[in-house]
Amino acid sequence: MTAEGNLACATCSCNITEQLAEQVEKICWQSDEKDLLALLGHIKDELALSNCGLAYHAVVPAAIMAVYRNCGGDITREALSSVIGRGLRVQEGWCGLAGACGAGLGVALAFSVIREVNPVAGQGRLNMMAVTTEVLRALCAGPDSRCCFREAWLSLEKAAELSEQYLPIALSAKAKIECSGHIDGSECQRVDCPLKKGD
């Protein structure tokens, strides 16, 4: 990887700590929110997350699990903790290094726990790969500038759509949330961003 590429990854929240994982879990477990985007915005504000960082690899699946639970799904705290751990095992920079956005992968991480899918689950395994394919396709239609918050927003929006087909309970992602600023001072292409704030 080039020095520039290494620097880009270094500016992400690469030093995600056990404490942060615990904070995400606590917020999600205590939340009664039933909208995925509203919970995303709340977590970002509560933890003062920057627009880029490894945290979103955990926030996306955790938000899905929490909202699913609040809509009547059977989710244990152990399952919530497990999906956060799975999310944080997706390395920073995975979008450019392996071609799969960590936030996007978070959708299938959550769906697989909810549906109890494992690597030998036959059609269930194929369904999870289809979920990932659809989420990544949605992300690829967006701007090419690096923004994990935007990718998390788009991933959760797609998760709500896919929940109608792949989950026992359909989820909502209709809350209005906005981004208040540029990322890293230079990469943001707000003119093309679905989260752009009106001028």
Short mmCIF file of C-alpha atoms in Angstrom, two decimals:
data_model
loop_
_atom_site.label_atom_id
_atom_site.label_comp_id
_atom_site.label_asym_id
_atom_site.label_seq_id
_atom_site.Cartn_x
_atom_site.Cartn_y
_atom_site.Cartn_z
CA MET A 1 0.00 0.00 0.00
CA THR A 2 1.23 3.50 -0.74
CA ALA A 3 2.12 5.94 2.03
CA GLU A 4 -0.95 7.95 1.06
CA GLY A 5 -3.13 4.87 1.41
CA ASN A 6 -1.65 4.05 4.79
CA LEU A 7 -2.30 7.62 5.94
CA ALA A 8 -5.92 7.41 4.80
CA CYS A 9 -6.44 4.29 6.90
CA ALA A 10 -4.57 5.82 9.82
CA THR A 11 -6.98 8.74 9.91
CA CYS A 12 -9.85 6.31 10.48
CA SER A 13 -10.71 5.36 14.03
CA CYS A 14 -8.37 2.38 13.86
CA ASN A 15 -7.83 2.19 17.60
CA ILE A 16 -11.36 1.08 18.39
CA THR A 17 -11.28 0.00 22.01
CA GLU A 18 -13.23 -2.45 24.08
CA GLN A 19 -14.69 0.57 25.84
CA LEU A 20 -16.20 1.88 22.61
CA ALA A 21 -17.70 -1.53 21.84
CA GLU A 22 -19.26 -1.52 25.29
CA GLN A 23 -20.64 1.98 24.72
CA VAL A 24 -22.28 0.99 21.43
CA GLU A 25 -23.75 -2.09 23.09
CA LYS A 26 -25.08 -0.07 26.04
CA ILE A 27 -26.73 2.55 23.84
CA CYS A 28 -28.33 -0.05 21.61
CA TRP A 29 -29.52 -2.25 24.46
CA GLN A 30 -31.12 0.68 26.29
CA SER A 31 -32.64 2.24 23.18
CA ASP A 32 -36.34 1.96 22.38
CA GLU A 33 -35.83 3.41 18.89
CA LYS A 34 -37.69 1.71 16.05
CA ASP A 35 -36.04 3.50 13.12
CA LEU A 36 -32.59 2.46 11.91
CA LEU A 37 -31.48 5.90 10.76
CA ALA A 38 -32.67 7.61 13.93
CA LEU A 39 -30.60 5.18 16.00
CA LEU A 40 -27.58 5.71 13.74
CA GLY A 41 -27.81 9.46 14.26
CA HIS A 42 -28.22 9.04 18.01
CA ILE A 43 -25.17 6.78 18.32
CA LYS A 44 -23.05 9.14 16.22
CA ASP A 45 -24.05 12.12 18.36
CA GLU A 46 -23.84 10.31 21.69
CA LEU A 47 -20.34 8.98 21.02
CA ALA A 48 -19.17 12.01 19.01
CA LEU A 49 -18.10 9.75 16.15
CA SER A 50 -16.27 11.28 13.23
CA ASN A 51 -17.55 10.66 9.72
CA CYS A 52 -14.91 8.00 9.06
CA GLY A 53 -13.88 5.16 11.28
CA LEU A 54 -13.99 1.49 12.14
CA ALA A 55 -16.80 2.17 14.63
CA TYR A 56 -19.40 1.99 11.86
CA HIS A 57 -18.46 -1.64 11.22
CA ALA A 58 -20.03 -2.32 14.65
CA VAL A 59 -22.68 0.40 14.69
CA VAL A 60 -24.54 -0.84 11.60
CA PRO A 61 -25.14 -4.43 12.77
CA ALA A 62 -25.79 -3.26 16.34
CA ALA A 63 -28.42 -0.77 15.17
CA ILE A 64 -30.17 -3.45 13.12
CA MET A 65 -30.24 -5.84 16.06
CA ALA A 66 -31.52 -3.16 18.44
CA VAL A 67 -34.30 -1.95 16.15
CA TYR A 68 -35.30 -5.53 15.33
CA ARG A 69 -35.58 -6.21 19.06
CA ASN A 70 -37.59 -3.03 19.65
CA CYS A 71 -40.00 -4.09 16.90
CA GLY A 72 -40.69 -7.38 18.64
CA GLY A 73 -37.77 -9.57 17.61
CA ASP A 74 -36.16 -11.99 20.04
CA ILE A 75 -32.65 -10.65 20.58
CA THR A 76 -30.50 -11.35 23.63
CA ARG A 77 -27.81 -9.03 24.92
CA GLU A 78 -25.31 -11.80 24.23
CA ALA A 79 -26.35 -11.80 20.57
CA LEU A 80 -25.98 -8.02 20.41
CA SER A 81 -22.52 -8.20 21.93
CA SER A 82 -21.57 -10.97 19.53
CA VAL A 83 -22.55 -9.02 16.41
CA ILE A 84 -20.61 -5.98 17.60
CA GLY A 85 -17.55 -8.20 18.01
CA ARG A 86 -18.03 -9.63 14.52
CA GLY A 87 -18.28 -6.12 13.10
CA LEU A 88 -15.08 -4.99 14.74
CA ARG A 89 -13.22 -7.96 13.27
CA VAL A 90 -13.78 -6.47 9.80
CA GLN A 91 -10.54 -4.57 9.31
CA GLU A 92 -10.28 -0.84 8.73
CA GLY A 93 -9.86 0.08 5.09
CA TRP A 94 -11.56 -3.15 3.97
CA CYS A 95 -13.44 -1.18 1.31
CA GLY A 96 -10.25 -0.49 -0.60
CA LEU A 97 -8.22 -3.51 0.47
CA ALA A 98 -10.80 -6.27 -0.05
CA GLY A 99 -13.57 -4.56 -1.96
CA ALA A 100 -16.23 -4.76 0.73
CA CYS A 101 -17.37 -1.85 2.90
CA GLY A 102 -17.35 -2.79 6.59
CA ALA A 103 -20.61 -0.95 7.22
CA GLY A 104 -22.18 -2.74 4.27
CA LEU A 105 -21.01 -6.12 5.55
CA GLY A 106 -22.66 -5.24 8.85
CA VAL A 107 -26.10 -5.74 7.35
CA ALA A 108 -25.55 -9.43 6.65
CA LEU A 109 -23.71 -9.80 9.97
CA ALA A 110 -26.90 -8.79 11.76
CA PHE A 111 -29.25 -10.67 9.44
CA SER A 112 -27.21 -13.86 9.87
CA VAL A 113 -27.46 -13.68 13.66
CA ILE A 114 -31.19 -12.97 13.54
CA ARG A 115 -31.81 -15.86 11.13
CA GLU A 116 -29.25 -18.13 12.85
CA VAL A 117 -27.33 -18.66 9.62
CA ASN A 118 -23.95 -20.38 9.62
CA PRO A 119 -21.49 -21.42 6.87
CA VAL A 120 -23.28 -24.73 6.28
CA ALA A 121 -26.81 -23.29 6.29
CA GLY A 122 -27.45 -23.96 2.60
CA GLN A 123 -29.99 -21.48 1.27
CA GLY A 124 -29.55 -19.31 4.34
CA ARG A 125 -25.88 -18.86 3.49
CA LEU A 126 -26.79 -17.93 -0.08
CA ASN A 127 -29.37 -15.48 1.20
CA MET A 128 -26.75 -13.70 3.29
CA MET A 129 -24.45 -13.40 0.29
CA ALA A 130 -27.38 -11.97 -1.67
CA VAL A 131 -27.95 -9.42 1.09
CA THR A 132 -24.31 -8.37 0.98
CA THR A 133 -24.41 -8.15 -2.81
CA GLU A 134 -27.46 -5.88 -2.77
CA VAL A 135 -26.02 -3.61 -0.07
CA LEU A 136 -22.66 -3.25 -1.80
CA ARG A 137 -24.43 -2.55 -5.10
CA ALA A 138 -26.31 0.29 -3.40
CA LEU A 139 -23.06 1.69 -1.99
CA CYS A 140 -21.36 1.52 -5.38
CA ALA A 141 -24.06 3.80 -6.80
CA GLY A 142 -23.03 6.57 -4.41
CA PRO A 143 -20.19 9.12 -4.51
CA ASP A 144 -16.63 7.79 -4.61
CA SER A 145 -15.42 9.96 -1.74
CA ARG A 146 -14.59 8.13 1.48
CA CYS A 147 -17.26 8.59 4.16
CA CYS A 148 -18.12 5.78 6.54
CA PHE A 149 -21.09 7.66 7.99
CA ARG A 150 -22.66 7.99 4.55
CA GLU A 151 -22.01 4.31 3.84
CA ALA A 152 -23.61 3.38 7.16
CA TRP A 153 -26.65 5.53 6.29
CA LEU A 154 -27.02 3.92 2.86
CA SER A 155 -26.44 0.43 4.31
CA LEU A 156 -29.19 0.86 6.87
CA GLU A 157 -31.55 2.27 4.28
CA LYS A 158 -30.95 -0.82 2.15
CA ALA A 159 -31.24 -3.05 5.22
CA ALA A 160 -34.77 -1.78 5.80
CA GLU A 161 -35.68 -2.60 2.21
CA LEU A 162 -34.13 -6.07 2.38
CA SER A 163 -35.69 -6.83 5.76
CA GLU A 164 -39.03 -7.23 4.05
CA GLN A 165 -37.67 -10.23 2.19
CA TYR A 166 -35.10 -11.71 4.54
CA LEU A 167 -36.31 -11.03 8.09
CA PRO A 168 -39.46 -12.07 9.96
CA ILE A 169 -40.04 -8.41 10.88
CA ALA A 170 -39.74 -5.53 8.42
CA LEU A 171 -37.61 -2.63 9.66
CA SER A 172 -37.91 1.11 9.06
CA ALA A 173 -35.26 3.62 7.94
CA LYS A 174 -37.20 6.82 7.35
CA ALA A 175 -35.82 9.27 9.90
CA LYS A 176 -34.23 12.45 8.56
CA ILE A 177 -30.61 12.78 9.57
CA GLU A 178 -28.05 15.14 8.11
CA CYS A 179 -24.32 15.52 8.00
CA SER A 180 -23.03 18.79 9.38
CA GLY A 181 -19.66 18.98 7.72
CA HIS A 182 -16.87 17.75 5.50
CA ILE A 183 -14.67 14.79 6.30
CA ASP A 184 -10.96 15.22 6.79
CA GLY A 185 -11.26 18.69 5.29
CA SER A 186 -10.97 17.62 1.67
CA GLU A 187 -12.57 14.34 0.61
CA CYS A 188 -16.25 15.18 1.00
CA GLN A 189 -18.19 15.67 -2.21
CA ARG A 190 -21.31 17.09 -0.59
CA VAL A 191 -22.87 18.07 -3.88
CA ASP A 192 -23.33 14.38 -4.68
CA CYS A 193 -24.13 13.16 -1.18
CA PRO A 194 -27.61 12.08 -0.09
CA LEU A 195 -26.84 13.45 3.35
CA LYS A 196 -25.86 16.94 2.21
CA LYS A 197 -27.24 19.74 4.29
CA GLY A 198 -29.20 22.37 2.45
CA ASP A 199 -27.31 25.61 1.91
#
